[in-house]
């Protein structure tokens, strides 16, 4: 989907949320979550093309595809956590939003552990040559 269509959907949803807030406050958060979901699903097609291109580049340069998997997971976690955190903020739950962001950082760290271990392994091999 083109940028103009995605921006149009986002702006229409924003205007609708403002109007809805004036009449049915309790429906605003579910509406915004649904609109955000539509936007995320619309962007999946673009993400699939990006990941395909990255996979080809990783294979061409002889980089372990496992690292690409970690990068994709980190990016996915970051996007989803930001989405969830923003929903919490929109609902007036800023304290919960902060907890969601903390959980996201912990999840990113846990997904990154294999890469960190590989870096430590490379550094230890360098140390033996020095």
Short mmCIF file of N, CA and C in Angstrom, two decimals, residues 1 13 17 19 23 26 30 52-53 73 80-81 93 95 102 106-107 123-124:
data_model
loop_
_atom_site.label_atom_id
_atom_site.label_comp_id
_atom_site.label_asym_id
_atom_site.label_seq_id
_atom_site.Cartn_x
_atom_site.Cartn_y
_atom_site.Cartn_z
N UNK A 1 0.84 -1.17 0.00
CA UNK A 1 0.00 0.00 0.00
C UNK A 1 0.89 1.24 0.00
N UNK A 13 -8.77 7.88 10.59
CA UNK A 13 -8.97 7.23 11.88
C UNK A 13 -8.80 8.24 13.01
N UNK A 17 -11.61 9.22 15.61
CA UNK A 17 -11.38 9.03 17.05
C UNK A 17 -11.72 10.30 17.82
N UNK A 19 -13.88 12.61 16.93
CA UNK A 19 -15.35 12.74 16.92
C UNK A 19 -15.97 11.72 17.88
N UNK A 23 -18.57 11.67 21.76
CA UNK A 23 -19.87 11.02 21.95
C UNK A 23 -19.80 9.72 22.75
N UNK A 26 -15.80 5.55 25.74
CA UNK A 26 -15.38 4.16 25.98
C UNK A 26 -15.07 3.39 24.70
N UNK A 30 -10.76 0.94 21.77
CA UNK A 30 -10.91 -0.18 20.83
C UNK A 30 -10.86 0.25 19.37
N UNK A 52 12.83 -10.15 2.30
CA UNK A 52 13.30 -10.96 1.19
C UNK A 52 14.59 -10.38 0.61
N UNK A 53 14.63 -9.07 0.45
CA UNK A 53 15.84 -8.41 -0.05
C UNK A 53 17.00 -8.58 0.91
N UNK A 73 13.46 -10.26 14.58
CA UNK A 73 12.76 -10.38 15.86
C UNK A 73 12.87 -9.10 16.67
N UNK A 80 6.04 -3.74 17.93
CA UNK A 80 4.85 -4.17 18.68
C UNK A 80 4.81 -3.57 20.07
N UNK A 81 5.96 -3.47 20.71
CA UNK A 81 6.00 -2.87 22.04
C UNK A 81 5.65 -1.39 21.96
N UNK A 93 -3.01 5.29 30.68
CA UNK A 93 -2.25 4.42 31.58
C UNK A 93 -0.76 4.57 31.32
N UNK A 95 1.73 4.72 33.44
CA UNK A 95 2.55 3.82 34.25
C UNK A 95 2.64 2.44 33.59
N UNK A 102 9.57 -1.47 29.32
CA UNK A 102 10.60 -2.23 30.04
C UNK A 102 10.59 -3.70 29.63
N UNK A 106 13.61 -6.00 27.83
CA UNK A 106 14.04 -7.31 28.32
C UNK A 106 13.91 -8.37 27.22
N UNK A 107 12.80 -8.33 26.48
CA UNK A 107 12.61 -9.28 25.38
C UNK A 107 13.66 -9.10 24.29
N UNK A 123 35.75 -12.28 20.17
CA UNK A 123 36.72 -11.51 20.96
C UNK A 123 37.70 -12.41 21.70
N UNK A 124 37.22 -13.54 22.21
CA UNK A 124 38.13 -14.45 22.92
C UNK A 124 39.13 -15.08 21.94
#
